XYZ file of C-alpha atoms in Angstrom:
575
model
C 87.271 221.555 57.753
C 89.584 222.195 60.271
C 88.044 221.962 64.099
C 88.993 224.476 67.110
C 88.476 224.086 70.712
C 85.314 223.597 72.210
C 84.006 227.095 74.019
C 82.421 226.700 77.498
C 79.455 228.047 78.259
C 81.153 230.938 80.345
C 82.844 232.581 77.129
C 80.310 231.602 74.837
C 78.964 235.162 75.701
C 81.669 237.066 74.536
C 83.733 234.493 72.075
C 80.658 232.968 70.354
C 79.429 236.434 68.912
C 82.136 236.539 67.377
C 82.703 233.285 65.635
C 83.454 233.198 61.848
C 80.397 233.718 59.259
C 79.142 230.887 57.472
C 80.920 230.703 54.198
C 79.774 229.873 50.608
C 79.890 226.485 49.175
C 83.566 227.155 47.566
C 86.182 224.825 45.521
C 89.211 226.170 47.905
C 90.596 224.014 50.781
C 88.871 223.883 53.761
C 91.105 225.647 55.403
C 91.152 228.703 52.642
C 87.435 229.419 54.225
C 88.226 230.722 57.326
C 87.335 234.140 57.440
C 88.276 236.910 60.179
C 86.284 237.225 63.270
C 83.889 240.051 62.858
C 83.075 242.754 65.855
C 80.630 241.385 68.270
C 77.281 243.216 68.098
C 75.311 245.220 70.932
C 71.804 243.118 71.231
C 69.021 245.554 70.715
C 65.838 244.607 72.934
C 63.553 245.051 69.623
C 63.191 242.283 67.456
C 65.233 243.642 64.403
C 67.112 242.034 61.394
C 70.983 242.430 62.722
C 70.483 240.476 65.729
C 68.724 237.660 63.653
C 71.176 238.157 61.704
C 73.951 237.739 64.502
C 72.728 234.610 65.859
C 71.854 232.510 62.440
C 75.594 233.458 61.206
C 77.020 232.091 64.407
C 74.772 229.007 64.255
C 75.050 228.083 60.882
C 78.961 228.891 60.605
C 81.250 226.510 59.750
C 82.204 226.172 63.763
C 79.234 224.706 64.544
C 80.172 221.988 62.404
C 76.000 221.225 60.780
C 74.708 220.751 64.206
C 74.935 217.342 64.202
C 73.461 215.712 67.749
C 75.902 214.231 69.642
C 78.671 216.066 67.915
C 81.085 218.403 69.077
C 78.615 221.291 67.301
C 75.924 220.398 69.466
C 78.127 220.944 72.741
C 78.993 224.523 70.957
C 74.835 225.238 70.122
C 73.592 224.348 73.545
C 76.252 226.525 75.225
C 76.076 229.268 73.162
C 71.899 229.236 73.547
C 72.414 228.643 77.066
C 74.725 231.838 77.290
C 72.254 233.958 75.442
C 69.482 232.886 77.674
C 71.427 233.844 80.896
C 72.444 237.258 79.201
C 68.975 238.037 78.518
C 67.810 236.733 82.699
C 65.945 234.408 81.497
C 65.400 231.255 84.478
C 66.542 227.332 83.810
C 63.652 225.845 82.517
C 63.918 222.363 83.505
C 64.392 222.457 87.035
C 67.579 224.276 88.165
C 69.094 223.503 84.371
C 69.267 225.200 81.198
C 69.621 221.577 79.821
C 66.973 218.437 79.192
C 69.200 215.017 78.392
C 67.566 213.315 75.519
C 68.681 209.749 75.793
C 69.180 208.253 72.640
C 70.673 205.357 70.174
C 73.317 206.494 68.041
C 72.922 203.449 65.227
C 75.229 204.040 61.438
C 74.626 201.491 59.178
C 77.617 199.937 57.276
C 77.224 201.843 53.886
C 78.464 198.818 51.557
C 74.925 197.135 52.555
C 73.300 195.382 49.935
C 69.584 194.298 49.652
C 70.005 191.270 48.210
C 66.786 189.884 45.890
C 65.506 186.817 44.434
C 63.587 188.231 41.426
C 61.332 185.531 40.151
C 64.406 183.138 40.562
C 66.918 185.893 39.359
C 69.221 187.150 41.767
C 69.957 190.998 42.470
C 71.449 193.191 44.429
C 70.074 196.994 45.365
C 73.191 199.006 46.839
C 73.009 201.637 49.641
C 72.630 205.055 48.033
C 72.163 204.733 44.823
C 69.193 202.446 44.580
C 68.021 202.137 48.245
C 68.911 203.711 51.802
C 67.761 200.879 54.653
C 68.618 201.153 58.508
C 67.564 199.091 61.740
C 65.868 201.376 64.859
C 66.321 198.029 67.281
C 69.621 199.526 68.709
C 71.140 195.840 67.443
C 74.535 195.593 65.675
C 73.399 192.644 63.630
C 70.225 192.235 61.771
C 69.499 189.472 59.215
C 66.644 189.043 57.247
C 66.808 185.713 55.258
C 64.432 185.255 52.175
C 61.709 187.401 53.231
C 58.782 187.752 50.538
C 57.748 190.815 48.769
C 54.322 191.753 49.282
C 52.988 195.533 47.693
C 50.634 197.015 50.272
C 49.915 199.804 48.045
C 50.282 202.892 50.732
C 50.791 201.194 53.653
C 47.502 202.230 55.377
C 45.156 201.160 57.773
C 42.684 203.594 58.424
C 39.031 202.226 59.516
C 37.319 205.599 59.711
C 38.269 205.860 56.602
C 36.797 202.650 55.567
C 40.316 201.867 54.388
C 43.139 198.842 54.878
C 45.704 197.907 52.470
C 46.326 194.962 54.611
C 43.147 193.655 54.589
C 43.212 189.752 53.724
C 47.272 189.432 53.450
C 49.405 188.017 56.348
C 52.934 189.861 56.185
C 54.274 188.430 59.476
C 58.032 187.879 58.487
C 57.615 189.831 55.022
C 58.884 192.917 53.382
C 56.478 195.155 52.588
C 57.100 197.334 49.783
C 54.280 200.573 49.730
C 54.166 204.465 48.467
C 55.022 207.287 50.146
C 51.739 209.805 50.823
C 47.885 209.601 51.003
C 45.497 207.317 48.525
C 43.617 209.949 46.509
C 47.472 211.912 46.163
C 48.416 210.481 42.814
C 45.320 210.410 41.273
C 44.553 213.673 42.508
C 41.183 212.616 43.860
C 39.318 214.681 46.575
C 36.960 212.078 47.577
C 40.148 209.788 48.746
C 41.003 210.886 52.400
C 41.837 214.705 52.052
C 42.700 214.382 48.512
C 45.908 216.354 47.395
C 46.068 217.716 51.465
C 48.361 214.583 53.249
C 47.041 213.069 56.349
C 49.045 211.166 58.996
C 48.740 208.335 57.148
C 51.335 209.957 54.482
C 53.722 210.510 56.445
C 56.751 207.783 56.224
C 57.142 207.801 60.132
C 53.214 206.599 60.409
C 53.754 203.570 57.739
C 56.877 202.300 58.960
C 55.038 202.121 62.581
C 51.892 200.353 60.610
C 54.210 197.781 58.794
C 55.429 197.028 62.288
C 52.605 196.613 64.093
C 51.350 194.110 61.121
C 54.411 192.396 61.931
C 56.538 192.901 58.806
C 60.244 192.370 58.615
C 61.586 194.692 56.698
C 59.317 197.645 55.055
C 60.482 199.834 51.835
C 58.433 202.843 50.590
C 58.793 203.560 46.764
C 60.343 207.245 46.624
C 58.601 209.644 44.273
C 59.486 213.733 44.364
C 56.027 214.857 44.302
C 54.708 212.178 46.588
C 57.497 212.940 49.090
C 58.023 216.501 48.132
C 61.669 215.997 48.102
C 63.982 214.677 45.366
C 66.517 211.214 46.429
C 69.310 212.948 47.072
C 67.440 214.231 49.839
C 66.465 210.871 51.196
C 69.928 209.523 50.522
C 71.566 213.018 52.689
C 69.242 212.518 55.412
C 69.996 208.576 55.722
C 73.411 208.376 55.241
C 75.698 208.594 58.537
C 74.927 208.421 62.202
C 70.656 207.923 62.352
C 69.412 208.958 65.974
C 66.736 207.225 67.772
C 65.236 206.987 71.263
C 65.743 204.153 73.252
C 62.750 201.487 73.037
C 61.685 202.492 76.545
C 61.164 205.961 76.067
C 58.997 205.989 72.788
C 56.108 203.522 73.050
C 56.197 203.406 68.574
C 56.913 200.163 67.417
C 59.695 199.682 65.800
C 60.642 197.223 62.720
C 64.084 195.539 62.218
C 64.861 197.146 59.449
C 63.092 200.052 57.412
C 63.966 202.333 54.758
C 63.463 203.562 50.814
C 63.744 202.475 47.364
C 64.112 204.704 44.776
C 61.503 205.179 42.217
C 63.859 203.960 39.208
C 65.192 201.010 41.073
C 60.935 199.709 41.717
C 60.167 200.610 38.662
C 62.629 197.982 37.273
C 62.310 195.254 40.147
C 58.219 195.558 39.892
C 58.188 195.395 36.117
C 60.654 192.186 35.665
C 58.055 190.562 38.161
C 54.877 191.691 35.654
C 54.016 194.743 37.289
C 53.915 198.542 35.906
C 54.447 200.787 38.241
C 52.174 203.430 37.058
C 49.546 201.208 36.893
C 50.004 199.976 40.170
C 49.895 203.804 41.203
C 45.940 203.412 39.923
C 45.341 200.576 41.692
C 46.567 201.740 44.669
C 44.403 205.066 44.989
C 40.976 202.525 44.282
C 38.902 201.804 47.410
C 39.002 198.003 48.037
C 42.322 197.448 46.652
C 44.006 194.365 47.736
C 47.449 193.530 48.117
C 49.714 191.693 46.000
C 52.204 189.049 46.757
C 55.542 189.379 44.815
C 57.126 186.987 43.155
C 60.745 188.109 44.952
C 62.346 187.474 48.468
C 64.693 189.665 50.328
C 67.964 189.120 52.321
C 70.094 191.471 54.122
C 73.002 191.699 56.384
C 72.720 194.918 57.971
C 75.739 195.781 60.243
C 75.721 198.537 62.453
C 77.539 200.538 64.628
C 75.478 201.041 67.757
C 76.527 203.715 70.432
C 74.358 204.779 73.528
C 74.577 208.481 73.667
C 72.637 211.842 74.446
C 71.636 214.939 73.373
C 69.969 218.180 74.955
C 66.845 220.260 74.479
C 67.979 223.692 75.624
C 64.774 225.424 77.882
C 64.511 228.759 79.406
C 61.530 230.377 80.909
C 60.670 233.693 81.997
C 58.164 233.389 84.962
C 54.872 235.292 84.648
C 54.213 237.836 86.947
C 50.726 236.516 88.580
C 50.156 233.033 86.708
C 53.740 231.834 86.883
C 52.342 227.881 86.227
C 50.938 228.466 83.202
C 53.035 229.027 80.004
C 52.895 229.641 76.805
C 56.196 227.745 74.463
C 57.840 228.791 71.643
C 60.103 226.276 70.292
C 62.225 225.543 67.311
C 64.718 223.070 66.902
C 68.553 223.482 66.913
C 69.877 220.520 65.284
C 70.853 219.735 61.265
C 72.870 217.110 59.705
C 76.359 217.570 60.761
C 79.547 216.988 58.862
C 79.740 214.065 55.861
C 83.572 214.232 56.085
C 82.854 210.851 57.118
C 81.535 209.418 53.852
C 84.982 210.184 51.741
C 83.866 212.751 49.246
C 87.388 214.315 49.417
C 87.368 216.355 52.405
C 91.330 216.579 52.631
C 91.377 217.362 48.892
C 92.510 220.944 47.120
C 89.153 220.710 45.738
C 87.751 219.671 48.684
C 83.559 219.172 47.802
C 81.721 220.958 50.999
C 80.878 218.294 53.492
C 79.449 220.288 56.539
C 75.112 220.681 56.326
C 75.153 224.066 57.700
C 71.148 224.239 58.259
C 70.881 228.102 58.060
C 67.532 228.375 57.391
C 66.735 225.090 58.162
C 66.916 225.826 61.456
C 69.360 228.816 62.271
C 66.419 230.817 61.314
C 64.277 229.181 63.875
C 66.183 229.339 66.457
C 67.346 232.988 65.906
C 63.601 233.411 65.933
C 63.058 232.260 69.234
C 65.722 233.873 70.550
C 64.787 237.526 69.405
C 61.058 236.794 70.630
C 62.817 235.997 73.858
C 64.731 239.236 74.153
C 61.506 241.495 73.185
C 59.827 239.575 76.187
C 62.248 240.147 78.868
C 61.814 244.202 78.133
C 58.350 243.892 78.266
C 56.658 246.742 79.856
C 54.141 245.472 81.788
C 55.302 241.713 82.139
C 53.469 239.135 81.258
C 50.859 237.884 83.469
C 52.211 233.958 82.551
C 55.253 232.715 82.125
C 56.886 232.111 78.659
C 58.888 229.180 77.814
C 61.763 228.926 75.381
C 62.542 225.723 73.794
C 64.755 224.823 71.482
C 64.878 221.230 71.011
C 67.144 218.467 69.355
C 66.539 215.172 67.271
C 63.738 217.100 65.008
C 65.842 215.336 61.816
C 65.845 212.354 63.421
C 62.035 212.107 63.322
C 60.747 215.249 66.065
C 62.407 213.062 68.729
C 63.587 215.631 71.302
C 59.788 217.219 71.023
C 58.278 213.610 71.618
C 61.097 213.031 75.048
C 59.610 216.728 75.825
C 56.270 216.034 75.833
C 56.803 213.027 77.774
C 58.860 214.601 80.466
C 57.771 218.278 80.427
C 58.569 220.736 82.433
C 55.448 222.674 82.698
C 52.660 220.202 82.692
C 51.055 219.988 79.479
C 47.371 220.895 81.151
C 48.939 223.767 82.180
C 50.929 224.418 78.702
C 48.286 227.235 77.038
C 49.393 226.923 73.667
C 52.906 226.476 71.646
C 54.529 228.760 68.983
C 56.880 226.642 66.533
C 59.095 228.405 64.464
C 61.054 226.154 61.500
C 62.501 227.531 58.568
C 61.574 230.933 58.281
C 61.363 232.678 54.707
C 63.927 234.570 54.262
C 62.663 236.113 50.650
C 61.278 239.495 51.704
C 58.330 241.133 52.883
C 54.870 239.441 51.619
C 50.749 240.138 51.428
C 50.093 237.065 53.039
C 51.362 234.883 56.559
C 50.824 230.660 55.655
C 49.416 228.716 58.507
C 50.585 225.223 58.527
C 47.503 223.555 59.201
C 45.611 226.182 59.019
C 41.907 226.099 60.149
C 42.943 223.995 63.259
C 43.029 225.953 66.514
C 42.020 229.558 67.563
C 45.318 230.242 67.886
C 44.313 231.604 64.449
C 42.101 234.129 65.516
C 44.768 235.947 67.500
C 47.100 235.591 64.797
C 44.356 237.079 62.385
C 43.806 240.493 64.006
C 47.482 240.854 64.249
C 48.050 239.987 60.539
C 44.670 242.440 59.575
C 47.068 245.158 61.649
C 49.471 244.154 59.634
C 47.716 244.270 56.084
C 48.610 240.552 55.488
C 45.748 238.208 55.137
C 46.327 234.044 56.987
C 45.974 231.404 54.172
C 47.068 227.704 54.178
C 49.967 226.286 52.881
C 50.430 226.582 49.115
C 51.150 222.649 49.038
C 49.118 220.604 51.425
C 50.115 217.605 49.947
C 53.567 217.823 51.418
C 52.237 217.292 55.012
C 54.554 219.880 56.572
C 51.954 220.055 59.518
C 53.093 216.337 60.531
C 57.305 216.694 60.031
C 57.848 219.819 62.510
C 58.164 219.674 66.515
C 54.543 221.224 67.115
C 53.060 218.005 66.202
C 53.978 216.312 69.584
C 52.421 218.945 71.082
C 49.124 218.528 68.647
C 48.835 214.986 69.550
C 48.919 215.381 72.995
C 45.982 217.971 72.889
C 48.000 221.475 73.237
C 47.183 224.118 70.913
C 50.012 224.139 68.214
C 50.467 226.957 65.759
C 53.011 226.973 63.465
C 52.757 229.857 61.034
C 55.839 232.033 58.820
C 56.289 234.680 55.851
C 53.786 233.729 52.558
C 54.891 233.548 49.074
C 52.924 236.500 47.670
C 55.987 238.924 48.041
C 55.456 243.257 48.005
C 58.331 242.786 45.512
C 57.549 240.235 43.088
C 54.689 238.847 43.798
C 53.506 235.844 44.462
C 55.445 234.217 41.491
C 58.359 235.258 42.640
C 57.307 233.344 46.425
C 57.025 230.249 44.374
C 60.369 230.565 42.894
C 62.414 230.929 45.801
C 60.633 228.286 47.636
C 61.137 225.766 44.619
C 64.914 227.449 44.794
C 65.601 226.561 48.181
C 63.618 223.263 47.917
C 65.649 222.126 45.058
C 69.398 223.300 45.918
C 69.887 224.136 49.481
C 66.586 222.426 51.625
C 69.235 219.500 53.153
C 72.037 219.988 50.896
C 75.338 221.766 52.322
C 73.947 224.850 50.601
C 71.863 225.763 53.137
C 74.004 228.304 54.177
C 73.989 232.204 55.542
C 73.669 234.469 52.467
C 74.397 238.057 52.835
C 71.483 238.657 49.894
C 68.656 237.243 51.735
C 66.066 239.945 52.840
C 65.019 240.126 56.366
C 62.197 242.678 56.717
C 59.982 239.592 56.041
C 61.067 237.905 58.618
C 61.039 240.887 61.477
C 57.605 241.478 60.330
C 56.569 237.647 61.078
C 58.672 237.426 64.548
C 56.341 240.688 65.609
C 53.206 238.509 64.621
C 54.573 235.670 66.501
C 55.325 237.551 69.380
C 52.139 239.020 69.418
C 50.092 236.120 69.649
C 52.315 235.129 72.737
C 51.979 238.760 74.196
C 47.959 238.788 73.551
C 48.190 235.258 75.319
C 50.494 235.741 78.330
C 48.429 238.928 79.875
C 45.346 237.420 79.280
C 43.028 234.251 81.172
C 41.944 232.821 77.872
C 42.767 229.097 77.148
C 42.681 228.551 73.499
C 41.340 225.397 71.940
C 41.438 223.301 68.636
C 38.571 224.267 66.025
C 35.085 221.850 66.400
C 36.080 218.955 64.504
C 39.535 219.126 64.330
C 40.908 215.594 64.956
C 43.286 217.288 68.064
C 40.319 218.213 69.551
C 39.215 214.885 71.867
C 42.748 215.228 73.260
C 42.697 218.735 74.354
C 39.363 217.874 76.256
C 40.569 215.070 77.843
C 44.227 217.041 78.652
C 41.669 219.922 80.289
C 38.884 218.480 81.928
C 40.831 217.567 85.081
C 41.900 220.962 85.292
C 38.139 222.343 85.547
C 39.418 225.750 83.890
């Protein structure tokens, strides 16, 4: 993939619009995929499909390289957001600057990494890739981890209101503790175990790696399982491999364990059942209240080498001051970033069958970002203007683990008391018009209930997401913004299509899941249908309009677990 010179934010305007289209995953050279600058469009102020259209094929094109933080393709994204945010008059929203530097740790792990075991006095070894992906977040070029025993801590959780801790009675100071990925109640499908199939926080990888550390574990491995992670290994294995992102230690208050990562579900089968232990039957035991550890007959030793590399990245904000509440603001965000360019990993990227090594991220998150972009333009014609002012941010890190959102809400440039509600847009269905708009997380916030009469105008009715149990609510940017208190909505296209109904939805969302969702063919396709989409950017925008020329101040649903923060974010405010 051949690389041309970086544009500056003062051409981006002109040159970027006209940058190549993404191109298909092909078996011709690199360079053979080139294709001829198309004619730069006129931006229409109405949110329509060509200018979505515009912006995700100039995002997701070859030129910006995946997107990758830190990359050249991030200096080209920021810019050319930067230049579309002056053309439409929008303001810096950080200050005087278009720009918010991320800080962060640039850490790649030396791929030929072994985990090396002593199996009940057998020795193995578990390679990077194939059987296990591991990494260090401490930001140190060395870590070593000398016989550390194996302790299964079924899923990882520690949960008193839920009467519930898997580390109850064990001591894994110095250990490696080996757990599953989601809820107790998931596998066995019971809906008297936390929310059943619907995955809590406590699913989510990013909460049991923190748990394992604040237990004071070592080293911590979660047992990979499609369902249970809604995502296959190869998946795991993309989104480890390469340059892994962090912030530094003093700007995320997590705790952080030396090293962390995944095994995969055929390499624990095998380990756990040559130390006595079925896997499946572990899987019961697990998802039974009062379970109990179990200490391993194995130990673990690794010498993880690094390549550690202070660095930063952007979030990209613009804001459109209100016309008589300019200190209050409503955010819509998405983030820009993807998973860059794997030339780096050898598959044969000089090759005449070169295999496709650049993670485009079209829908994952061109679409986004397009989204916010078109939303911006329809509010900067607004006719009247809105009352508040309207923030646009599109931020960076979201792969990494939503780290640009969390450095956001830390730093913000709006106070968050004075943030009304945020508008996340992340892969947006690009599969046609449908009957129905999901909610991520729906019942949470009355954000809903302006979203509803829209979507009643619209003859679409608000349901939740088909599959709860893949926690999307907790892996998108909004969630920062939910944990702090702020009214998060995040909310896209449903599955039960006007042409094909709602079996068709399912298809194309197990389509993309399974051969483009992190994959390098995630791409721009000419075929996709974008009335869909256009039809949920107008809901989206609405919700934002209804909010920005009105006083109300939304607030999370009665019982909604974000609710005790929102009061405590308000009641200084006396609103």
């Amino acid at each position: 993939m051949s690389r041309t010179p970086l544009l500056t934010a003062t051409s981006l305007v002109a040159a970027a619009l006209v940058l190549t289209a993404c191109s298909k995953p092909a078996e011709a050279p690199a360079a053979a995929r080139t294709k001829p600058a198309p004619a730069a469009p006129a931006f229409d102020p109405a949110i329509n499909a060509a200018d979505f259209t515009a912006h995700v094929k100039i995002l997701a094109s070859d030129e910006f390289e995946g997107r990758a933080p830190g990359s050249a393709g991030e200096d080209k994204t920021v810019d050319y957001l930067k230049a579309q945010f002056e053309r439409m008059g929008l303001k810096p929203g950080n200050g005087d600057s278009y720009f918010q530097t991320v800080p962060m740790v640039e850490t790649t792990a030396d791929p030929s990494v072994v985990l090396k075991l002593d199996v009940d006095g057998q020795s193995r070894e578990l390679k990077f890739g194939t059987d296990m992906v591991i990494g260090t977040r401490t930001g140190q070029p060395n870590v070593a981890i000398d016989g550390s025993g194996l302790v299964f801590v079924g899923y990882g959780v520690n949960a008193p209101e839920q009467n519930w801790n898997d580390y109850a009675g064990v001591d894994v100071k110095g250990k490696t503790v080996v757990m599953f990925v989601n809820d107790p109640g998931f596998h066995a499908q019971d809906a008297k175990l936390f929310d059943g199939k619907r995955m809590t926080y406590y699913g989510r990888w990013t909460y049991k790696f923190e748990e394992a550390a604040r237990q004071g574990a070592a080293a911590a491995l979660i047992i990979h399982d499609s369902e249970g992670a809604s995502y296959g290994w190869d998946v795991v294995k993309n989104s480890w491999s390469g340059a892994q992102f962090d912030l530094r230690s003093e700007d995320d208050p997590d705790p952080r364990l030396p090293a962390q990562g995944w095994i995969s579900g055929d390499a624990a089968r095998k380990l756990l059942g040559d130390l006595g232990h079925d896997l499946d039957d572990l899987y019961q035991a697990a998802n039974r209240p009062g379970f109990k550890a179990i200490e391993l007959k194995a130990r673990a030793s690794l010498d993880l080498k690094s390549t550690i590399a202070q660095k930063s990245s952007r979030n990209v904000v613009a804001k459109l001051p209100g016309a008589k509440r300019p200190d209050e603001a409503i955010v819509y965000m998405a983030h820009w970033d993807h998973l860059g360019n794997h030339a780096h990993e050898g598959h044969g990227a000089a090759a005449a069958d070169a295999t496709d090594t650049i993670y485009n991220g079209a829908i994952d998150n061109a679409t986004g970002v397009a989204g916010i972009l078109e939303i911006a333009e329809a509010f900067t014609r607004q006719t009247p203007a809105p009352d508040r002012s309207l923030l646009f941010l599109a931020v960076t890190l979201e792969e990494s683990g939503l780290l640009g959102s969390k450095y956001y809400v830390a730093h913000p440039s709006v106070p968050l008391d004075k943030t009304v509600a945020v508008i996340n847009l992340d892969a947006m269905p690009v599969i046609g018009k449908a009957r129905d708009m999901t909610v991520v997380g729906f019942g949470s916030s009355q954000l809903e209930d302006i979203l509803k009469k829209i979507a009643d105008g619209q003859q679409r009715v608000l349901h939740a997401e088909a599959t709860p149990e893949d926690g999307f609510y907790f892996r998108s940017d909004h969630f920062n913004f939910a944990k702090a208190g702020v009214p998060a909505l995040y909310a896209k296209g449903g599955d039960d299509l006007i042409e094909g109904g709602a079996a068709a939805g399912a298809q194309a969302q197990v389509d993309y899941r399974d051969h483009r969702y992190h994959k390098p063919g995630d791409q721009y396709d000419p075929s996709w249908k974008l009335d869909g989409v256009v039809q949920d950017l107008q809901a989206l925008y609405g919700v934002g309009r209804e909010l920005a020329g009105t006083t109300q101040w939304p607030t999370w649903y009665e019982g909604n677990a974000f609710r005790a923060a929102h009061d405590r974010l308000m009641k200084p405010a006396a609103k």
